[in-house]
CSV table of C-alpha atoms in Angstrom, one decimal:
chain,number,residue,atom,x,y,z
G,198,PRO,CA,14.5,24.7,-21.9
G,199,ILE,CA,12.2,26.0,-19.1
G,200,TRP,CA,8.8,24.8,-20.0
G,201,PRO,CA,5.7,27.0,-19.4
G,202,ARG,CA,4.0,26.2,-16.2
G,203,ILE,CA,0.3,25.5,-15.6
G,204,ALA,CA,-1.3,28.1,-13.3
G,205,ARG,CA,-1.7,26.7,-9.8
G,206,LYS,CA,-5.2,26.0,-8.7
G,207,MET,CA,-6.9,27.5,-5.7
G,208,MET,CA,-7.3,25.0,-2.9
G,209,LYS,CA,-11.0,24.7,-3.4
G,210,ASP,CA,-10.3,23.4,-6.9
G,211,PHE,CA,-7.3,21.3,-5.9
G,212,LEU,CA,-8.7,18.5,-3.6
G,213,GLY,CA,-10.7,15.4,-4.5
G,214,VAL,CA,-11.7,12.1,-3.0
G,215,ASN,CA,-12.2,8.5,-4.2
G,216,TYR,CA,-15.5,6.6,-3.5
G,217,PHE,CA,-18.0,4.5,-5.4
G,218,ASN,CA,-21.5,4.7,-3.9
G,219,GLU,CA,-24.1,7.4,-3.4
G,220,VAL,CA,-23.4,9.8,-0.6
G,221,ASP,CA,-25.0,13.0,0.7
G,222,PRO,CA,-23.3,16.0,-1.1
G,223,LYS,CA,-22.5,17.5,2.3
G,224,TRP,CA,-19.9,14.9,2.9
G,225,VAL,CA,-17.9,15.7,-0.3
G,226,LYS,CA,-18.3,19.5,0.1
G,227,PRO,CA,-14.5,19.9,0.9
G,228,PHE,CA,-13.6,18.1,-2.3
G,229,HIS,CA,-13.8,19.6,-5.8
G,230,TYR,CA,-13.2,16.3,-7.5
G,231,SER,CA,-15.1,13.1,-7.1
G,232,ARG,CA,-13.4,10.0,-8.6
G,233,LEU,CA,-16.0,7.3,-8.8
G,234,TYR,CA,-15.0,3.7,-9.0
G,235,THR,CA,-17.1,2.1,-11.7
G,236,PHE,CA,-16.8,-0.9,-14.0
G,237,ALA,CA,-17.3,-1.4,-17.7
G,238,MET,CA,-20.0,-4.0,-16.8
G,239,ASP,CA,-21.9,-1.2,-15.0
G,240,PHE,CA,-22.4,0.4,-18.4
G,241,ASP,CA,-22.1,-2.5,-20.7
G,242,ASN,CA,-24.2,-5.2,-19.0
G,243,ASP,CA,-25.9,-6.6,-22.1
G,244,SER,CA,-24.8,-10.2,-22.3
G,245,ALA,CA,-27.7,-11.3,-24.5
G,246,ASN,CA,-26.9,-9.3,-27.6
G,247,ALA,CA,-23.6,-9.4,-29.5
G,248,TYR,CA,-22.0,-6.1,-30.7
G,249,PRO,CA,-23.3,-4.0,-32.5
G,250,LYS,CA,-26.8,-5.0,-31.4
G,251,ASN,CA,-26.0,-4.6,-27.7
G,252,LYS,CA,-27.4,-1.8,-25.5
G,253,TYR,CA,-25.7,0.2,-22.8
G,254,ASN,CA,-27.0,1.1,-19.3
G,255,MET,CA,-26.4,4.6,-17.9
G,256,LEU,CA,-28.5,4.0,-14.7
G,257,HIS,CA,-25.8,2.5,-12.4
G,258,ASN,CA,-25.8,5.6,-10.3
G,259,GLY,CA,-29.3,6.9,-11.1
G,260,HIS,CA,-32.9,6.3,-12.1
G,261,TRP,CA,-35.9,7.8,-14.0
G,262,ASP,CA,-37.8,10.2,-11.8
G,263,ASN,CA,-41.5,10.2,-12.9
G,264,ASP,CA,-42.3,13.3,-11.0
G,265,ALA,CA,-39.5,15.3,-12.5
G,266,LYS,CA,-39.9,13.7,-15.9
G,267,ASP,CA,-36.2,13.4,-16.0
G,268,TYR,CA,-33.3,11.1,-15.0
G,269,SER,CA,-32.0,11.6,-11.5
G,270,PHE,CA,-28.3,11.0,-10.5
G,271,PHE,CA,-26.6,11.7,-7.3
G,272,MET,CA,-23.8,13.0,-9.5
G,273,ASP,CA,-26.2,15.8,-10.5
G,274,ARG,CA,-26.3,17.0,-6.9
G,275,ILE,CA,-22.6,16.8,-6.4
G,276,VAL,CA,-22.0,19.0,-9.5
G,277,ARG,CA,-24.9,21.4,-9.1
G,278,GLU,CA,-25.0,21.8,-5.3
G,279,ASN,CA,-21.2,21.7,-4.6
G,280,GLY,CA,-19.9,22.9,-7.9
G,281,GLY,CA,-17.8,19.8,-8.1
G,282,ASN,CA,-16.2,17.9,-10.9
G,283,VAL,CA,-17.1,14.2,-11.2
G,284,TRP,CA,-15.3,11.6,-13.2
G,285,CYS,CA,-15.6,7.8,-13.5
G,286,SER,CA,-12.7,5.4,-13.4
G,287,ILE,CA,-14.2,2.8,-15.7
G,288,MET,CA,-12.4,-0.5,-15.1
G,289,GLY,CA,-12.4,-4.1,-16.3
G,290,LEU,CA,-14.5,-6.0,-18.8
G,291,PRO,CA,-18.1,-5.8,-20.1
G,292,LEU,CA,-20.4,-8.3,-18.5
G,293,TRP,CA,-20.4,-10.8,-21.3
G,294,MET,CA,-16.6,-11.1,-21.2
G,295,ASP,CA,-16.5,-11.1,-17.4
G,296,LYS,CA,-18.8,-14.2,-17.3
G,297,LYS,CA,-16.2,-16.1,-19.3
G,298,GLU,CA,-13.5,-15.6,-16.6
G,299,LEU,CA,-10.8,-14.7,-19.1
G,300,GLU,CA,-7.2,-14.5,-18.1
G,301,ASN,CA,-6.6,-11.3,-20.0
G,302,ASN,CA,-8.7,-8.3,-19.2
G,303,ARG,CA,-8.4,-6.3,-22.4
G,304,PRO,CA,-12.0,-5.2,-23.4
G,305,VAL,CA,-11.7,-6.1,-27.1
G,306,THR,CA,-14.9,-6.4,-29.1
G,307,GLU,CA,-14.4,-10.2,-29.7
G,308,ILE,CA,-12.3,-12.7,-27.9
G,309,ASN,CA,-8.8,-13.2,-29.4
G,310,MET,CA,-8.8,-9.9,-31.2
G,311,ASP,CA,-5.4,-8.2,-31.3
G,312,PRO,CA,-5.2,-6.0,-28.1
G,313,GLU,CA,-2.5,-3.8,-29.6
G,314,ASN,CA,-4.8,-2.7,-32.5
G,315,PRO,CA,-7.0,0.3,-31.8
G,316,LEU,CA,-9.7,-1.1,-34.2
G,317,SER,CA,-10.1,-4.1,-31.8
G,318,TYR,CA,-11.8,-1.9,-29.3
G,319,ALA,CA,-14.9,-0.9,-31.3
G,320,ARG,CA,-17.4,-2.0,-28.6
G,321,HIS,CA,-15.6,-0.2,-25.8
G,322,SER,CA,-15.1,2.9,-27.9
G,323,ASN,CA,-18.8,2.9,-28.7
G,324,MET,CA,-19.7,2.5,-25.0
G,325,MET,CA,-17.4,5.5,-24.2
G,326,TRP,CA,-19.2,7.5,-27.0
G,327,ASP,CA,-22.6,6.7,-25.4
G,328,ILE,CA,-21.4,7.7,-21.9
G,329,ALA,CA,-20.0,11.0,-23.2
G,330,ALA,CA,-23.1,11.7,-25.3
G,331,PHE,CA,-25.4,11.0,-22.3
G,332,PHE,CA,-23.4,12.7,-19.5
G,333,GLY,CA,-21.5,15.3,-21.5
G,334,SER,CA,-22.4,18.9,-22.4
G,335,THR,CA,-23.1,18.5,-26.1
G,336,ARG,CA,-26.5,17.3,-27.3
G,337,ALA,CA,-26.2,14.3,-29.7
G,338,ASP,CA,-28.7,12.8,-32.0
G,339,THR,CA,-30.5,10.4,-29.5
G,340,ASN,CA,-31.3,8.0,-32.4
G,341,LEU,CA,-27.6,7.2,-32.4
G,342,LEU,CA,-27.5,6.2,-28.7
G,343,SER,CA,-27.7,2.5,-28.0
G,344,LEU,CA,-29.4,2.5,-24.6
G,345,SER,CA,-31.3,-0.2,-22.8
G,346,HIS,CA,-33.7,2.3,-21.1
G,347,ARG,CA,-36.1,5.0,-22.3
G,348,PRO,CA,-36.5,7.8,-22.9
G,349,LYS,CA,-33.2,8.5,-24.7
G,350,ARG,CA,-31.6,11.7,-23.5
G,351,SER,CA,-28.2,13.4,-24.2
G,352,GLY,CA,-26.2,16.4,-23.1
G,353,ARG,CA,-26.7,16.1,-19.4
G,354,GLY,CA,-23.8,18.3,-18.7
G,355,ILE,CA,-22.4,16.7,-15.5
G,356,MET,CA,-19.2,15.0,-16.7
G,357,SER,CA,-16.4,16.1,-18.9
G,358,LEU,CA,-13.5,14.0,-17.6
G,359,TYR,CA,-13.1,10.3,-18.3
G,360,GLU,CA,-10.6,7.6,-17.0
G,361,ASN,CA,-10.7,4.4,-19.0
G,362,GLY,CA,-9.2,2.0,-16.4
G,363,ASN,CA,-7.3,1.9,-13.1
G,364,GLU,CA,-3.8,0.6,-12.4
G,365,ASP,CA,-3.6,-1.3,-15.6
G,366,ASP,CA,0.1,-1.3,-15.1
G,367,ALA,CA,-0.1,-3.3,-11.9
G,368,THR,CA,2.8,-5.7,-11.7
G,369,TRP,CA,1.0,-8.2,-9.5
G,370,VAL,CA,-1.9,-9.2,-11.6
G,371,GLY,CA,-0.2,-11.6,-14.0
G,372,ASP,CA,-1.8,-11.8,-17.4
G,373,LYS,CA,-4.1,-8.9,-16.6
G,374,TYR,CA,-1.1,-6.5,-16.8
G,375,CYS,CA,-1.6,-4.1,-19.6
G,376,SER,CA,1.3,-3.0,-21.7
G,377,PRO,CA,1.7,0.6,-22.8
G,378,LEU,CA,1.0,-0.4,-26.4
G,379,GLU,CA,-2.2,-2.2,-25.4
G,380,TYR,CA,-3.3,0.7,-23.3
G,381,PHE,CA,-2.6,3.2,-26.1
G,382,ALA,CA,-4.6,1.1,-28.5
G,383,GLN,CA,-7.7,1.1,-26.2
G,384,SER,CA,-7.2,4.8,-25.4
G,385,SER,CA,-6.9,6.0,-29.0
G,386,ALA,CA,-10.2,4.2,-29.7
G,387,ASP,CA,-11.8,5.6,-26.6
G,388,TYR,CA,-10.6,9.1,-27.3
G,389,ASP,CA,-11.9,9.6,-30.9
G,390,GLY,CA,-12.4,6.2,-32.4
G,391,HIS,CA,-8.7,6.2,-33.4
G,392,GLU,CA,-9.1,9.4,-35.4
G,393,SER,CA,-12.6,8.3,-36.4
G,394,ALA,CA,-11.3,5.2,-38.2
G,395,LEU,CA,-14.0,3.3,-36.3
G,396,GLY,CA,-16.7,5.8,-37.3
G,397,LYS,CA,-18.4,8.9,-35.9
G,398,THR,CA,-20.1,7.2,-32.9
G,399,PHE,CA,-16.9,6.1,-31.3
G,400,GLY,CA,-14.8,7.8,-28.7
G,401,ILE,CA,-15.6,10.6,-26.2
G,402,LYS,CA,-14.4,13.4,-28.4
G,403,ASN,CA,-16.9,12.5,-31.2
G,404,ALA,CA,-19.7,12.7,-28.7
G,405,ASP,CA,-18.7,15.8,-26.9
G,406,SER,CA,-15.7,18.0,-27.9
G,407,ASN,CA,-15.5,19.2,-24.3
G,408,SER,CA,-14.7,15.7,-23.1
G,409,ARG,CA,-11.2,15.0,-21.9
G,410,LEU,CA,-9.5,11.6,-21.4
G,411,MET,CA,-7.3,11.1,-18.4
G,412,THR,CA,-4.7,8.3,-18.2
G,413,SER,CA,-5.7,5.3,-16.2
G,414,GLY,CA,-4.2,5.7,-12.7
G,415,MET,CA,-0.7,4.4,-12.6
G,416,ILE,CA,0.6,2.4,-9.6
G,417,GLU,CA,3.6,4.7,-9.1
G,418,LEU,CA,5.2,7.9,-10.4
G,419,ASP,CA,6.2,6.2,-13.6
G,420,THR,CA,7.1,9.0,-15.9
G,421,ASN,CA,8.9,6.5,-18.3
G,422,ARG,CA,5.5,4.9,-19.0
G,423,VAL,CA,4.2,8.4,-19.9
G,424,ARG,CA,7.2,8.9,-22.2
G,425,VAL,CA,6.2,5.7,-24.0
G,426,TYR,CA,2.6,7.0,-24.3
G,427,LYS,CA,3.9,10.2,-25.9
G,428,PHE,CA,6.1,8.2,-28.4
G,429,LEU,CA,3.2,5.9,-29.3
G,430,CYS,CA,0.9,8.9,-30.0
G,431,SER,CA,3.6,10.6,-32.1
G,432,THR,CA,4.2,7.4,-34.0
G,433,LEU,CA,0.9,5.7,-34.4
G,434,ARG,CA,-1.5,8.6,-34.9
G,435,ARG,CA,-1.5,10.7,-38.0
G,436,ASP,CA,-2.3,13.8,-36.0
G,437,LYS,CA,0.4,12.9,-33.5
G,438,LYS,CA,-1.9,14.3,-30.8
G,439,PHE,CA,-1.2,13.4,-27.1
G,440,ILE,CA,-4.7,12.0,-26.4
G,441,TRP,CA,-4.7,12.2,-22.6
G,442,ASP,CA,-5.7,15.9,-22.5
G,443,GLY,CA,-7.5,15.3,-19.2
G,444,GLY,CA,-4.2,14.8,-17.4
G,445,ILE,CA,-1.6,12.3,-16.2
G,446,HIS,CA,-2.8,10.3,-13.3
G,447,TYR,CA,-0.3,8.9,-10.7
G,448,HIS,CA,-0.8,7.0,-7.5
G,449,HIS,CA,1.6,7.0,-4.6
G,450,TYR,CA,1.4,6.0,-0.9
G,451,SER,CA,4.0,6.9,1.7
G,452,THR,CA,5.2,3.6,3.0
G,453,ASN,CA,8.2,1.5,3.8
G,454,GLY,CA,6.5,-1.6,2.6
G,455,LYS,CA,5.5,-2.7,6.1
G,456,HIS,CA,3.8,0.4,7.5
G,457,GLY,CA,2.9,3.9,6.5
G,458,ILE,CA,5.5,6.6,7.0
G,459,THR,CA,5.3,10.3,7.2
G,460,PRO,CA,5.3,12.4,3.9
G,461,GLU,CA,8.6,14.0,5.1
G,462,GLU,CA,10.2,10.6,5.7
G,463,ASP,CA,9.0,9.6,2.2
G,464,SER,CA,10.4,12.9,0.7
G,465,LEU,CA,6.9,13.2,-0.8
G,466,ARG,CA,7.2,16.8,-2.0
G,467,TRP,CA,10.5,16.1,-3.7
G,468,ARG,CA,9.3,12.8,-5.3
G,469,LEU,CA,6.3,14.5,-6.7
G,470,MET,CA,8.2,17.6,-7.8
G,471,LYS,CA,10.6,15.3,-9.8
G,472,ALA,CA,7.6,13.6,-11.5
G,473,ARG,CA,6.0,16.9,-12.2
G,474,GLU,CA,9.1,18.3,-13.8
G,475,ALA,CA,9.6,15.1,-15.9
G,476,THR,CA,5.9,15.4,-17.0
G,477,TYR,CA,6.4,19.0,-18.1
G,478,ARG,CA,9.3,17.9,-20.3
G,479,ILE,CA,7.2,15.1,-21.9
G,480,GLN,CA,4.0,17.0,-22.3
G,481,PRO,CA,4.1,20.6,-21.1
G,482,ASP,CA,0.3,21.2,-21.1
G,483,ALA,CA,-0.6,18.0,-19.2
G,484,GLU,CA,-2.0,18.4,-15.7
G,485,CYS,CA,-0.7,16.0,-13.0
G,486,PHE,CA,-3.1,14.3,-10.6
G,487,LEU,CA,-2.0,12.5,-7.5
G,488,GLY,CA,-5.1,10.2,-7.8
G,489,GLU,CA,-4.6,8.0,-4.8
G,490,ASN,CA,-2.9,8.8,-1.5
G,491,GLY,CA,-3.8,8.3,2.1
G,492,TYR,CA,-3.4,6.2,5.3
G,493,ASP,CA,-5.2,3.4,7.0
G,494,LYS,CA,-6.2,4.0,10.6
G,495,SER,CA,-5.7,0.3,11.4
G,496,GLN,CA,-2.2,-0.2,12.9
G,497,VAL,CA,-2.1,-3.8,11.6
G,498,SER,CA,-2.4,-2.7,8.0
G,499,ARG,CA,0.8,-2.2,6.0
G,500,GLN,CA,-0.5,1.3,5.2
G,501,GLY,CA,-1.3,2.2,8.8
G,502,THR,CA,-0.8,5.8,9.7
G,503,PRO,CA,2.3,6.8,11.7
G,504,MET,CA,1.4,7.5,15.3
G,505,LEU,CA,2.0,10.7,17.3
G,506,PRO,CA,2.4,10.5,21.1
G,507,GLY,CA,-0.9,10.8,22.9
G,508,LEU,CA,-3.1,11.0,19.9
G,509,SER,CA,-5.6,8.6,18.4
G,510,GLU,CA,-5.3,6.7,15.1
G,511,GLU,CA,-8.1,8.9,13.7
G,512,GLN,CA,-6.3,12.1,14.7
G,513,CYS,CA,-2.9,10.9,13.4
G,514,GLN,CA,-4.5,9.9,10.0
G,515,GLY,CA,-5.9,13.5,9.7
G,516,ILE,CA,-2.6,15.1,10.5
G,517,PHE,CA,-0.6,13.2,8.0
G,518,ILE,CA,-3.2,13.7,5.3
G,519,LEU,CA,-2.9,17.5,5.9
G,520,ARG,CA,0.9,17.3,5.6
G,521,SER,CA,0.6,15.2,2.5
G,522,ILE,CA,-1.8,17.6,0.9
G,523,ASN,CA,0.6,20.5,1.6
G,524,ALA,CA,3.5,18.5,0.2
G,525,THR,CA,1.5,17.9,-3.0
G,526,ALA,CA,0.4,21.5,-3.4
G,527,PHE,CA,4.1,22.7,-3.2
G,528,SER,CA,5.4,20.0,-5.5
G,529,GLY,CA,3.6,21.6,-8.5
G,530,PHE,CA,1.1,18.8,-8.9
G,531,ASP,CA,-2.3,20.1,-10.1
G,532,ALA,CA,-4.6,18.0,-7.9
G,533,TYR,CA,-4.7,15.7,-4.8
G,534,ILE,CA,-7.3,13.0,-4.7
G,535,LEU,CA,-7.6,11.4,-1.3
G,536,TYR,CA,-8.0,7.7,-0.8
G,537,TRP,CA,-10.8,7.0,0.6
G,538,LEU,CA,-14.1,8.6,1.6
G,539,ARG,CA,-15.8,6.2,3.9
G,540,ASP,CA,-15.1,2.9,5.8
G,541,ALA,CA,-17.4,0.0,6.3
G,542,ALA,CA,-14.7,-2.3,7.8
G,543,ILE,CA,-14.0,-2.7,11.5
G,544,LYS,CA,-11.5,-0.2,13.0
G,545,ASP,CA,-8.5,-2.6,13.2
G,546,ASP,CA,-9.1,-4.5,10.0
G,547,PRO,CA,-5.7,-5.8,8.8
G,548,ARG,CA,-6.5,-5.6,5.1
G,549,VAL,CA,-4.9,-2.7,3.4
G,550,TYR,CA,-6.9,0.4,2.3
G,551,LEU,CA,-10.1,-0.7,4.1
G,552,THR,CA,-9.7,1.8,7.0
G,553,SER,CA,-8.5,4.7,4.9
G,554,GLY,CA,-11.8,6.6,5.0
G,555,VAL,CA,-12.5,10.0,6.6
G,556,LEU,CA,-16.1,8.9,7.3
G,557,ARG,CA,-17.1,5.8,9.2
G,558,GLU,CA,-20.2,3.9,8.3
G,559,SER,CA,-22.1,2.2,11.1
G,560,GLN,CA,-24.1,-1.0,10.8
G,561,ASP,CA,-27.3,1.0,10.4
G,562,GLY,CA,-25.8,3.0,7.5
G,563,LYS,CA,-25.2,6.3,9.4
G,564,LEU,CA,-22.0,8.2,8.6
G,565,GLU,CA,-19.8,9.6,11.3
G,566,PRO,CA,-17.2,12.2,10.3
G,567,LEU,CA,-13.7,11.5,11.6
G,568,PRO,CA,-11.1,14.0,12.6
G,569,ALA,CA,-9.6,13.9,9.1
G,570,TRP,CA,-12.8,15.1,7.6
G,571,PHE,CA,-13.0,18.1,9.9
G,572,TYR,CA,-9.3,18.9,9.4
G,573,ILE,CA,-9.7,18.8,5.6
G,574,SER,CA,-12.9,20.9,5.8
G,575,THR,CA,-11.0,23.5,7.9
G,576,PHE,CA,-8.1,23.5,5.5
G,577,VAL,CA,-10.4,24.2,2.5
G,578,ASN,CA,-12.6,26.7,4.4
G,579,THR,CA,-9.5,28.7,5.4
G,580,LEU,CA,-7.5,28.4,2.2
G,581,GLY,CA,-10.1,27.9,-0.4
G,582,ASN,CA,-9.1,30.9,-2.5
G,583,TYR,CA,-5.3,30.4,-1.8
G,584,VAL,CA,-2.6,28.9,-4.0
G,585,ALA,CA,0.8,27.5,-3.0
G,586,GLY,CA,3.3,30.4,-2.9
G,587,GLY,CA,6.8,30.1,-1.5
G,588,ILE,CA,8.6,27.6,0.7
G,589,VAL,CA,9.8,29.6,3.7
G,590,ASN,CA,11.7,26.9,5.5
G,591,GLU,CA,12.2,23.2,5.2
G,592,LYS,CA,15.0,22.7,7.7
G,593,GLY,CA,15.2,22.0,11.4
G,594,ASN,CA,12.3,21.4,13.7
G,595,VAL,CA,9.8,23.9,12.2
G,596,TRP,CA,8.8,23.9,8.5
G,597,VAL,CA,6.9,26.8,7.0
G,598,TYR,CA,5.0,27.2,3.7
G,599,LYS,CA,3.4,30.3,2.4
G,600,TYR,CA,0.0,30.4,0.6
G,601,ARG,CA,-1.3,33.5,-1.1
G,602,ASN,CA,-5.0,34.5,-1.7
G,603,LYS,CA,-5.5,34.5,-5.5
G,604,ILE,CA,-8.6,36.8,-5.1
G,605,SER,CA,-7.1,39.1,-2.6
G,606,PRO,CA,-3.3,38.9,-3.1
G,607,ASP,CA,-2.4,40.9,0.0
G,608,SER,CA,-3.8,38.1,2.2
G,609,VAL,CA,-1.3,35.4,2.9
G,610,ALA,CA,-1.4,32.2,5.1
G,611,TYR,CA,1.5,30.3,6.6
G,612,PHE,CA,1.2,26.5,7.1
G,613,VAL,CA,3.5,25.7,10.1
G,614,TYR,CA,4.4,22.5,11.8
G,615,CYS,CA,7.1,20.2,13.1
G,616,PRO,CA,8.0,17.6,10.5
G,617,THR,CA,8.6,14.8,13.0
G,618,HIS,CA,6.4,12.2,14.6
G,619,ASN,CA,8.1,11.8,18.0
G,620,GLY,CA,6.2,14.5,20.0
G,621,THR,CA,8.5,17.4,19.1
G,622,LYS,CA,7.2,20.8,20.2
G,623,VAL,CA,8.7,24.3,19.7
G,624,GLU,CA,7.4,27.0,22.0
G,625,ASN,CA,7.4,30.7,21.2
G,626,TYR,CA,8.5,30.2,17.6
G,627,GLN,CA,9.2,33.5,15.9
G,628,LEU,CA,7.3,33.5,12.6
G,629,LYS,CA,8.4,36.4,10.4
G,630,VAL,CA,5.4,37.8,8.6
G,631,GLY,CA,6.7,41.3,7.8
G,632,GLY,CA,4.5,44.4,7.7
G,633,THR,CA,0.8,43.9,8.1
G,634,VAL,CA,-2.2,46.2,7.8
G,635,ASN,CA,-3.5,46.1,11.3
G,636,GLY,CA,-0.7,44.4,13.3
G,637,GLU,CA,-2.8,41.3,13.8
G,638,ALA,CA,-2.9,37.7,12.6
G,639,GLN,CA,-5.4,34.8,12.9
G,640,GLU,CA,-4.1,31.5,14.2
G,641,ILE,CA,-6.2,28.5,13.1
G,642,SER,CA,-5.8,25.2,14.9
G,643,PHE,CA,-7.4,22.1,13.5
G,644,ALA,CA,-10.1,20.7,15.7
G,645,GLU,CA,-11.9,17.3,15.8
G,646,ASN,CA,-15.4,18.6,15.6
G,647,SER,CA,-15.3,21.9,13.7
G,648,VAL,CA,-15.2,22.7,10.0
G,649,ASN,CA,-13.5,26.0,10.7
G,650,GLY,CA,-11.1,25.0,13.4
G,651,ASN,CA,-10.3,27.0,16.5
G,652,ILE,CA,-9.5,30.6,15.6
G,653,SER,CA,-7.7,33.0,17.8
G,654,GLY,CA,-6.3,36.5,17.3
G,655,LYS,CA,-2.6,37.1,17.6
G,656,LYS,CA,-0.6,40.4,17.8
G,657,ILE,CA,2.2,41.0,15.4
G,658,VAL,CA,5.2,42.7,17.0
G,659,ASN,CA,8.0,44.0,14.8
G,660,GLY,CA,6.8,41.9,11.9
G,661,ILE,CA,6.8,38.7,14.0
G,662,ALA,CA,4.0,36.4,15.1
G,663,THR,CA,4.9,34.3,18.1
G,664,LEU,CA,3.3,30.8,18.3
G,665,ASN,CA,3.7,27.4,19.8
G,666,VAL,CA,4.4,24.8,17.0
G,667,GLU,CA,3.8,21.1,17.1
G,668,GLU,CA,3.6,18.1,14.8
G,669,LYS,CA,-0.1,18.9,14.1
G,670,PRO,CA,0.0,21.9,11.7
G,671,LYS,CA,-1.4,25.3,12.3
G,672,ILE,CA,-2.3,28.1,9.8
G,673,VAL,CA,-1.5,31.7,10.5
G,674,VAL,CA,-3.3,34.2,8.3
G,675,VAL,CA,-2.2,37.9,7.9
G,676,LYS,CA,-3.0,40.8,5.6
G,677,GLU,CA,0.2,42.2,4.2
G,678,GLY,CA,0.9,45.9,4.4
G,679,LYS,CA,3.7,48.4,4.8
């Protein structure tokens, strides 16, 4: 059967970024989603009181503002100033368990409880209820909140998406690997207290019906693991509900294991398309997030960006991020979340993922936007209202993709580039755009210091726009007509 498809998102609602600490909202303006790395011990840091007398802390990213007589969170500004969507990737153990340096990282209520039983996760489920009651959009009875700070508040309305882990399926962490059954057990508790078997103050849904649970980011495009999740929901829940209504969260980096490779060499669009189609077959209404993807600038990292002749590492990183975003958009995935926002490491740090940022932090804490940040800003400022349309050409030295404006459907944009990384250029390429309203097009080139790029007018002759194409993409915008 042909499964129904989820409507494609406009580019302004498609992109996101990973980070963990407070940042001026202007730096995340190009990104709709903010995925914040957090830890269970950030929220459950009470090591003095055993459950159920323990208290939870919501002030990891905020404080009480005496002047405003309200709590203040930088997440408030991200959501209200940028119109963004913030979620927390809540990893690891509560503080009391972390102090014991346990081999297994399942956040069960008491040590040695069965990690495959949803009822073993009462404390974690109760923590998730408190988080959703505090940050969600439904006002709960504050007498039911177990908070270590006053005053008690609820229904803040700044978070509706929750991720209860990160890469729990990692194969290199020994006893900390989480089996699908263990992860289902925790998730069913975190979702709704395992159909409220734990009680009414357990799970995000019981706190705020608008809350949605996303799968913990998986280390690869492992649709078989998702198939197991589906089976477990159908088998071990009376309602048979697929509980990850917030989406399926995959991670993937384009690499040959020793160095980063281009998204084209990696067949990124085809890989993602295959995962997207498999996910539709498993759960047709589940959104697919590419939750981590990016490149290090450092050339001694195993995820270092491929290099283009004559360009810097910073420029090359930006170019291959653009090409990766485009591949993801045309794969049918529903979101692309960049790894990472800002670097604090030295430029040539050999450690993987420490130079993946699109901002660089100096020793005095100032942030410098890198070419990738400007390229992404230009991409969103140009194509914010556009959705992926048709693939015009994916053969030869020039690849062309067509976006269409969802608000003004007669406006289309062509994403054009050479798919190589050896310095290929094609001069006087004949881009067929057909009939246009005024016989003109806009050509946008990505620049290192502009959020709108370099914009130039171009005449259309006999339905053709002539342009010079290189490995750094360009966008050509036209208004269709007879």
